[in-house]
Coordinates of C-alpha atoms in Angstrom, one line a residue:
M270 CA 0.0 0.0 0.0
E271 CA 1.3 3.5 -0.9
W272 CA 1.1 5.9 2.1
N273 CA 2.9 8.9 0.7
F274 CA -0.2 10.8 -0.4
R275 CA -2.4 9.8 2.6
T276 CA -3.4 12.6 4.9
A277 CA -1.8 13.1 8.3
E278 CA -5.2 12.3 9.8
E279 CA -5.3 9.0 7.9
L280 CA -1.7 8.2 8.9
A281 CA -2.4 8.8 12.5
A282 CA -5.4 6.4 12.4
A283 CA -3.3 3.8 10.6
L284 CA -0.5 4.1 13.2
R285 CA -2.9 3.8 16.1
A286 CA -4.6 0.7 14.5
G287 CA -1.2 -0.9 13.9
D288 CA -1.7 -1.1 10.1
V289 CA 1.7 0.5 9.5
T290 CA 4.7 1.6 11.5
S291 CA 6.4 5.0 11.5
A292 CA 9.6 3.3 10.3
E293 CA 7.7 2.0 7.3
L294 CA 6.2 5.4 6.6
T295 CA 9.5 7.1 6.9
D296 CA 11.3 4.6 4.7
E297 CA 8.6 4.9 2.0
A298 CA 8.8 8.8 2.1
I299 CA 12.6 8.7 1.9
T300 CA 12.5 6.3 -1.1
R301 CA 10.1 8.6 -2.9
I302 CA 12.2 11.7 -2.2
E303 CA 15.3 10.0 -3.4
R304 CA 13.5 8.8 -6.6
E305 CA 11.4 11.9 -7.5
D306 CA 13.1 15.0 -6.0
K307 CA 15.8 15.2 -8.6
D308 CA 13.2 16.8 -10.9
I309 CA 11.5 18.9 -8.2
N310 CA 14.4 20.0 -5.9
A311 CA 12.1 20.6 -2.9
I312 CA 14.1 19.0 -0.2
C313 CA 17.3 21.0 0.0
V314 CA 18.6 19.6 3.3
P315 CA 17.7 16.0 3.9
D316 CA 18.0 14.6 7.4
F317 CA 17.3 10.9 6.7
D318 CA 19.4 9.2 9.3
R319 CA 17.9 11.2 12.1
A320 CA 14.5 10.8 10.6
R321 CA 14.8 7.0 10.7
A322 CA 16.0 7.1 14.3
A323 CA 13.1 9.3 15.2
A324 CA 10.7 7.0 13.5
H325 CA 12.0 4.0 15.4
A326 CA 11.7 6.0 18.6
A327 CA 8.1 6.9 17.7
D328 CA 7.3 3.2 17.2
R329 CA 8.8 2.4 20.6
A330 CA 6.8 5.2 22.2
R331 CA 3.6 3.9 20.7
A332 CA 4.4 0.4 21.9
R333 CA 4.6 1.9 25.4
G334 CA 1.1 3.3 25.0
E335 CA 1.9 6.8 24.1
D336 CA -0.3 8.7 21.6
R337 CA 0.6 12.3 20.6
P338 CA -1.0 14.4 17.8
L339 CA 1.7 13.7 15.2
L340 CA 3.4 10.6 16.7
G341 CA 5.3 8.9 13.9
I342 CA 4.1 11.1 11.0
P343 CA 6.8 12.2 8.5
V344 CA 6.9 16.0 7.9
T345 CA 9.2 18.7 6.4
V346 CA 10.4 22.1 7.6
K347 CA 11.1 25.3 5.7
E348 CA 14.9 25.9 5.5
S349 CA 14.5 29.2 7.3
Y350 CA 13.7 27.4 10.6
D351 CA 16.7 26.6 12.9
I352 CA 17.2 22.8 13.3
A353 CA 20.1 21.9 15.5
G354 CA 22.8 20.3 13.5
L355 CA 21.5 21.3 10.1
P356 CA 22.4 24.5 8.1
T357 CA 20.1 27.5 8.2
T358 CA 21.2 29.7 5.3
W359 CA 18.0 31.5 4.0
G360 CA 19.6 30.8 0.7
M361 CA 22.4 33.3 1.3
P362 CA 25.8 32.0 0.0
Q363 CA 27.8 33.8 2.7
H364 CA 26.0 31.8 5.3
R365 CA 26.2 28.4 3.7
D366 CA 28.1 26.9 6.6
F367 CA 26.0 28.4 9.4
V368 CA 24.6 25.6 11.7
P369 CA 22.5 26.6 14.7
A370 CA 22.8 24.8 18.0
E371 CA 19.2 24.8 19.0
D372 CA 15.8 24.0 17.4
A373 CA 13.4 26.8 16.6
V374 CA 10.4 26.8 18.9
Q375 CA 8.1 25.4 16.2
V376 CA 10.6 22.6 15.4
S377 CA 10.6 21.8 19.1
R378 CA 6.8 21.7 19.1
L379 CA 6.8 19.3 16.1
R380 CA 9.2 17.0 17.9
A381 CA 7.1 17.2 21.1
A382 CA 4.0 16.2 19.1
G383 CA 5.9 13.2 17.8
A384 CA 6.6 14.2 14.2
V385 CA 9.4 12.7 12.2
V386 CA 11.4 15.5 10.4
L387 CA 12.5 14.3 7.0
G388 CA 14.5 17.5 6.3
K389 CA 14.3 21.1 5.2
T390 CA 12.7 22.6 2.1
N391 CA 14.0 25.2 -0.3
V392 CA 13.5 29.0 -0.2
P393 CA 14.4 32.1 -2.2
L394 CA 17.4 34.2 -1.4
G395 CA 16.7 35.9 2.0
L396 CA 13.1 34.7 1.7
Q397 CA 12.5 37.7 -0.5
D398 CA 10.9 36.4 -3.7
I399 CA 7.8 34.8 -5.1
Q400 CA 10.0 32.0 -6.5
S401 CA 12.2 29.6 -4.6
F402 CA 15.7 29.6 -6.0
N403 CA 19.2 30.5 -4.6
E404 CA 22.8 29.9 -5.4
I405 CA 23.3 27.3 -2.7
Y406 CA 20.4 24.9 -3.4
G407 CA 19.2 25.8 -6.9
T408 CA 15.7 26.1 -8.1
T409 CA 12.5 24.4 -6.9
N410 CA 10.2 23.4 -9.8
N411 CA 6.5 23.3 -9.7
P412 CA 5.4 19.6 -9.6
W413 CA 2.6 20.4 -12.2
D414 CA 5.0 22.1 -14.7
H415 CA 8.7 22.0 -14.1
D416 CA 9.2 25.1 -16.2
R417 CA 7.2 27.1 -13.7
T418 CA 7.8 28.3 -10.2
S419 CA 6.5 26.6 -7.1
G420 CA 6.1 30.0 -5.4
G421 CA 8.0 31.6 -2.5
S422 CA 9.1 31.8 0.0
S423 CA 7.6 28.5 1.2
G424 CA 7.9 27.1 -2.3
G425 CA 9.9 24.1 -1.3
S426 CA 7.3 23.1 1.3
A427 CA 4.4 23.4 -1.1
A428 CA 6.2 21.4 -3.8
A429 CA 7.2 18.7 -1.3
L430 CA 3.5 18.3 -0.2
A431 CA 2.3 18.2 -3.8
S432 CA 4.9 15.6 -4.6
G433 CA 4.1 13.3 -1.6
F434 CA 7.3 14.1 0.3
G435 CA 5.8 14.1 3.9
A436 CA 2.2 14.6 5.1
L437 CA 2.7 18.1 6.6
S438 CA 5.1 21.1 6.4
I439 CA 5.7 24.3 8.3
G440 CA 6.4 27.6 6.6
S441 CA 6.1 31.3 7.1
D442 CA 4.2 34.2 5.5
L443 CA 5.0 37.9 5.2
A444 CA 3.9 38.6 1.6
G445 CA 1.9 35.5 0.8
S446 CA 4.8 33.1 1.4
L447 CA 2.5 30.3 2.7
R448 CA -0.6 31.1 0.5
T449 CA 1.1 31.8 -2.9
P450 CA 3.0 28.5 -3.0
A451 CA -0.1 26.6 -1.9
H452 CA -2.1 28.3 -4.7
F453 CA 0.6 27.5 -7.3
C454 CA 1.0 23.9 -6.2
G455 CA -2.6 23.0 -5.4
V456 CA -2.2 22.4 -1.6
Y457 CA -3.6 24.0 1.5
A458 CA -1.9 26.6 3.8
H459 CA -3.0 28.8 6.7
K460 CA -1.6 32.2 7.6
P461 CA -2.5 32.5 11.2
T462 CA -3.6 35.7 13.0
L463 CA -0.5 37.9 13.6
G464 CA 1.1 36.8 16.9
L465 CA -0.9 33.5 17.2
A466 CA 2.1 31.2 16.8
A467 CA 5.5 31.8 18.3
S468 CA 8.3 32.4 15.7
R469 CA 11.5 32.2 17.8
G470 CA 14.2 30.5 15.8
M471 CA 12.8 31.5 12.4
V472 CA 15.5 34.2 12.0
P473 CA 18.2 34.9 9.4
P474 CA 21.6 33.3 10.1
L475 CA 23.7 35.0 12.8
A476 CA 20.7 37.1 14.0
P477 CA 19.9 36.9 17.7
V478 CA 17.4 34.1 18.4
L479 CA 15.0 36.1 20.6
P480 CA 11.3 35.9 21.3
T481 CA 10.5 39.1 19.4
D482 CA 7.1 40.2 18.2
L483 CA 7.1 40.3 14.4
E484 CA 5.8 43.3 12.4
L485 CA 3.8 41.5 9.7
A486 CA 5.2 38.0 9.4
V487 CA 3.8 34.8 10.8
V488 CA 4.6 31.1 10.9
G489 CA 2.0 28.6 9.9
P490 CA 1.0 25.1 8.6
M491 CA 0.8 23.6 5.2
A492 CA -1.0 20.4 4.3
R493 CA -2.9 18.5 1.7
T494 CA -6.3 18.8 3.4
A495 CA -8.1 21.5 5.5
R496 CA -8.5 19.1 8.5
D497 CA -4.7 18.5 8.5
L498 CA -4.1 22.3 8.6
T499 CA -6.2 22.4 11.7
L500 CA -4.3 19.5 13.3
L501 CA -1.0 21.2 12.6
L502 CA -2.1 24.6 13.7
D503 CA -3.1 23.2 17.1
V504 CA 0.4 22.0 17.5
M505 CA 2.0 25.3 16.4
A506 CA -0.4 27.8 18.1
G507 CA 0.4 29.4 21.4
P508 CA 2.7 32.1 22.8
D509 CA 6.4 31.9 23.3
P510 CA 7.1 30.2 26.6
L511 CA 9.8 32.9 27.3
T512 CA 7.3 35.8 27.0
H513 CA 3.5 35.8 26.9
G514 CA 3.6 32.1 27.6
V515 CA 4.7 32.7 31.1
A516 CA 1.2 34.0 31.9
Y517 CA -1.1 33.1 29.0
D518 CA -2.7 29.9 27.8
L519 CA -4.2 29.9 24.3
T520 CA -7.8 28.9 23.7
L521 CA -9.0 29.6 20.2
P522 CA -12.7 30.1 19.9
P523 CA -14.6 27.6 17.8
A524 CA -15.7 28.4 14.2
R525 CA -18.6 30.7 14.0
H526 CA -20.6 28.1 12.2
E527 CA -20.5 24.4 11.5
R528 CA -22.9 24.3 8.6
L529 CA -22.1 25.7 5.2
G530 CA -25.6 27.3 4.9
D531 CA -24.9 29.4 8.0
F532 CA -21.9 31.2 6.6
R533 CA -22.1 34.9 5.5
V534 CA -19.4 35.4 2.8
L535 CA -18.1 38.4 0.9
V536 CA -16.6 37.4 -2.4
L537 CA -14.0 39.7 -4.1
D538 CA -12.4 39.2 -7.5
D539 CA -11.3 42.7 -8.5
H540 CA -8.5 44.8 -7.0
P541 CA -8.1 48.4 -8.0
V542 CA -4.3 48.1 -8.3
I543 CA -4.0 45.1 -10.6
P544 CA -6.3 43.1 -12.8
T545 CA -7.3 39.5 -11.9
G546 CA -6.5 37.0 -14.6
S547 CA -9.2 35.0 -16.1
A548 CA -8.0 31.7 -14.7
V549 CA -8.0 33.0 -11.1
R550 CA -11.3 34.8 -11.6
A551 CA -12.8 31.5 -12.7
G552 CA -11.5 29.8 -9.5
V553 CA -13.0 32.5 -7.3
N554 CA -16.3 32.1 -9.2
R555 CA -16.2 28.3 -8.7
V556 CA -15.9 28.8 -5.0
A557 CA -18.6 31.4 -4.9
D558 CA -21.0 29.1 -6.8
A559 CA -20.2 26.2 -4.4
L560 CA -20.9 28.5 -1.4
A561 CA -24.2 29.7 -2.9
E562 CA -25.3 26.1 -3.8
G563 CA -24.5 25.0 -0.3
G564 CA -26.9 27.7 1.1
A565 CA -24.3 30.2 2.3
R566 CA -25.2 33.9 2.0
V567 CA -22.9 35.2 -0.7
E568 CA -22.4 38.9 -1.5
R569 CA -20.2 40.6 -4.1
H570 CA -20.1 44.1 -2.7
S571 CA -20.2 45.8 0.7
P572 CA -19.9 49.5 1.8
L573 CA -18.0 48.2 4.8
L574 CA -15.0 47.0 2.8
P575 CA -12.0 49.1 3.6
D576 CA -10.4 51.0 0.7
L577 CA -8.2 48.4 -1.1
T578 CA -6.0 51.0 -2.8
E579 CA -5.2 52.7 0.4
A580 CA -4.7 49.3 2.1
A581 CA -2.2 48.3 -0.7
L582 CA -0.2 51.5 -0.4
L583 CA -0.1 51.1 3.4
Y584 CA 0.9 47.5 3.2
A585 CA 3.8 48.5 0.8
R586 CA 5.0 51.1 3.4
L587 CA 5.0 48.7 6.3
L588 CA 6.4 45.7 4.3
F589 CA 9.3 47.4 2.5
S590 CA 10.3 49.7 5.4
G591 CA 10.8 46.6 7.5
T592 CA 12.5 44.7 4.7
A593 CA 15.0 47.5 4.1
A594 CA 16.2 47.4 7.7
R595 CA 18.5 44.6 6.7
F596 CA 19.8 46.2 3.5
P597 CA 23.5 46.8 3.3
V598 CA 24.4 50.5 3.7
E599 CA 25.4 50.8 0.0
S600 CA 22.1 49.4 -1.2
Y601 CA 20.1 51.5 1.2
E602 CA 21.8 54.7 0.0
E603 CA 21.2 53.7 -3.6
V604 CA 17.5 53.4 -3.0
R605 CA 17.4 56.6 -1.0
A606 CA 18.8 58.4 -4.0
R607 CA 16.3 56.9 -6.4
A608 CA 13.4 57.7 -4.0
A609 CA 14.6 61.3 -3.7
G610 CA 14.4 61.6 -7.5
L611 CA 10.7 60.6 -7.7
D612 CA 8.1 63.0 -8.9
A613 CA 6.1 64.2 -6.0
D614 CA 2.9 63.4 -7.9
D615 CA 3.9 59.8 -8.7
R616 CA 1.6 57.7 -6.5
S617 CA 2.2 54.4 -8.4
L618 CA 2.8 51.3 -6.3
D619 CA 6.4 51.1 -7.7
A620 CA 7.0 54.7 -6.4
E621 CA 5.5 53.9 -3.0
L622 CA 7.7 50.8 -2.7
L623 CA 10.8 53.0 -3.2
R624 CA 9.5 55.6 -0.7
A625 CA 8.7 52.8 1.8
V626 CA 12.3 51.6 1.9
V627 CA 13.5 55.0 3.3
L628 CA 10.5 55.7 5.5
S629 CA 11.2 57.8 8.5
H630 CA 10.2 56.6 12.0
R631 CA 7.7 59.4 12.2
D632 CA 6.1 58.3 8.9
W633 CA 6.1 54.7 10.1
I634 CA 4.2 55.7 13.2
E635 CA 1.6 57.5 11.0
A636 CA 1.4 54.3 8.8
N637 CA 0.9 52.2 11.9
N638 CA -1.9 54.4 13.1
S639 CA -3.5 54.1 9.7
R640 CA -3.3 50.3 10.0
E641 CA -5.3 50.5 13.2
V642 CA -8.0 52.5 11.4
H643 CA -8.1 49.7 8.8
R644 CA -8.3 47.1 11.4
H645 CA -11.3 48.8 12.9
G646 CA -13.0 48.9 9.5
W647 CA -12.4 45.2 9.1
R648 CA -13.9 44.5 12.5
Q649 CA -17.0 46.3 11.4
L650 CA -17.1 44.2 8.2
F651 CA -16.7 41.0 10.1
A652 CA -19.7 41.8 12.2
E653 CA -21.7 41.4 9.0
F654 CA -19.7 38.7 7.3
D655 CA -17.8 35.6 8.6
V656 CA -15.3 35.2 5.8
V657 CA -14.0 37.1 2.8
V658 CA -13.1 35.1 -0.3
C659 CA -10.5 36.6 -2.7
P660 CA -7.5 35.7 -4.9
I661 CA -4.1 35.0 -3.6
T662 CA -2.3 36.3 -6.7
P663 CA -3.7 37.4 -10.1
T664 CA -2.4 34.3 -12.0
P665 CA -1.5 30.7 -11.6
A666 CA 2.2 29.7 -11.4
F667 CA 4.3 31.7 -13.8
P668 CA 7.4 30.6 -15.7
H669 CA 10.7 30.8 -13.9
D670 CA 12.2 34.3 -14.1
H671 CA 15.5 34.7 -12.4
N672 CA 16.4 38.2 -13.7
P673 CA 18.6 39.5 -10.8
D674 CA 16.9 42.9 -11.0
P675 CA 13.2 42.2 -10.0
R676 CA 12.4 45.7 -11.3
Q677 CA 12.9 44.4 -14.8
R678 CA 10.7 41.3 -14.3
R679 CA 7.1 41.4 -15.5
L680 CA 4.0 39.4 -14.5
V681 CA 1.8 38.6 -17.6
I682 CA -1.9 38.7 -16.9
D683 CA -4.0 37.7 -19.9
G684 CA -1.4 38.9 -22.3
V685 CA -0.6 42.2 -20.6
R686 CA 2.6 42.8 -18.6
Y687 CA 2.6 44.4 -15.1
P688 CA 5.3 45.2 -12.5
Y689 CA 6.4 41.9 -10.8
F690 CA 5.7 42.9 -7.2
D691 CA 2.3 44.4 -7.9
Q692 CA 1.0 40.8 -7.5
L693 CA 1.6 41.1 -3.8
V694 CA -1.4 43.3 -3.2
W695 CA -3.8 40.4 -2.7
A696 CA -1.6 38.8 -0.1
G697 CA -1.5 42.2 1.7
V698 CA -5.3 42.3 2.1
A699 CA -4.9 39.9 5.1
T700 CA -1.3 40.5 6.0
M701 CA -1.4 44.3 6.6
P702 CA -4.2 44.2 9.3
G703 CA -2.9 40.8 10.6
F704 CA -6.0 38.6 9.9
P705 CA -6.0 34.8 9.4
A706 CA -6.2 33.5 5.8
T707 CA -6.6 30.0 4.6
A708 CA -5.4 29.1 1.1
V709 CA -7.6 26.4 -0.6
P710 CA -7.5 24.7 -4.0
A711 CA -10.2 26.0 -6.4
G712 CA -9.7 23.9 -9.5
R713 CA -7.5 24.2 -12.5
S714 CA -6.6 26.7 -15.2
P715 CA -7.2 25.9 -18.9
E716 CA -3.5 24.9 -19.0
G717 CA -4.1 22.4 -16.1
L718 CA -2.3 24.5 -13.5
P719 CA -3.7 24.6 -9.9
V720 CA -5.7 27.7 -8.9
G721 CA -6.3 28.6 -5.3
V722 CA -8.2 31.3 -3.3
Q723 CA -7.8 32.6 0.2
L724 CA -10.5 32.7 2.9
I725 CA -9.9 35.6 5.2
G726 CA -11.4 35.5 8.7
P727 CA -11.7 37.7 11.8
M728 CA -8.6 38.2 14.0
F729 CA -8.0 35.3 16.4
E730 CA -11.0 33.4 15.0
D731 CA -8.7 31.1 12.9
R732 CA -11.1 28.2 13.1
T733 CA -13.7 30.1 11.1
P734 CA -11.9 30.2 7.7
L735 CA -10.4 26.7 8.5
R736 CA -13.9 25.3 9.0
L737 CA -15.2 26.9 5.8
A738 CA -12.1 25.4 4.0
E739 CA -13.1 22.0 5.2
L740 CA -16.7 22.4 4.1
L741 CA -15.6 23.6 0.7
E742 CA -13.3 20.6 0.4
Q743 CA -16.2 18.3 1.0
R744 CA -18.3 20.0 -1.6
M745 CA -15.7 20.8 -4.3
G746 CA -12.9 18.3 -3.7
G747 CA -9.5 19.4 -2.7
F748 CA -5.9 18.3 -3.4
Q749 CA -5.2 16.4 -6.5
R750 CA -1.9 14.7 -7.4
P751 CA 0.1 16.3 -10.2
N752 CA -0.2 14.4 -13.5

């Protein structure tokens, strides 16, 4: 029996029933990776010897009567997480030999839950691209079309799941880095509410490993089903034991509804900054139709929706001002000079990105205050709706484009070329205010590529979009194996 594409939930049941051992699951996963990953390049740092040892330990633990949420289940981990004894490079050549001494808090939680870590998955240079390629580990290909990207920056994890390399993976998301690869590869991912899951140990090489509160970024689960997302989120969620965890215990509220017919959903398929391609629009419409046919209340417009153009510009200011904090001095000064030369009337997204890189602290405070105004607007919207359905990016996975100057790259939407980073605006709809968002498969493009959508829910009500994802999976189907 082939186990590689079984869900984590199914594997757990089989392990409990004695139908398979963790050692058998792990050996089968390793065999598949060794056979298939030469074409995908998802697993950049294998850890097979320790995985086999962990699998045998899991089998012994089960024989003693232990039963933990992930006991004996093979998983992968994004390269950017620290794992003691394995390199953490973030794809940066100057750090190819950096090996941390301790596990990231989320890796520790995986191990405590009994998971068997097969290895680490590929990322872009510095996690700063919508594709996963770097000088150290090379390029990760999309399992559906090797000439296309698997997405970024959790592209290795999404490709691994789509290829049957482990049942679960953990990634991170700042600009769609969980959701975009899931959309491109046809799997599931969940960007949790900002601050819901501790991120200590998911830091660039040589940076202090501290329990800091992140500005926009989160860590989160990836899987091949919605129920598996919930299983893994329950392992990951909770404050850092060094800070809020000293005093707080996490109890996520249940989903607002259990039945599809009780959900109130706002569906969006247009963004004022960038068009939505026909393939993605069709995916959004398929989801909208499934919701309506299931009895959900579906609306296409609401006066409560915050201004998406203003939100996109605000997201750009917050995102790129934070990213620029790690720029080398020479690069920072070059951007400062370019921003100073902009026409004062130029309010394009490209211009705003340049200005954001050199944002003053005073201007950042103003941007942060504006974010709170947007959050309040979203709270009012979520009093009337339970979930917002919208695209993740305007297109399915695009062909590899490794031009070293991203400003020269273009995204082609239905035959028209647009600035490469403009596609981030849909990810920012949830990221800027910090709301949870679940990426779900929504069918295929005419070329046979996966198409996904995101389900955005209220802050700290992560189970609401996750439950809707599960109900949609039951109605529409979910993950399909690449051809």
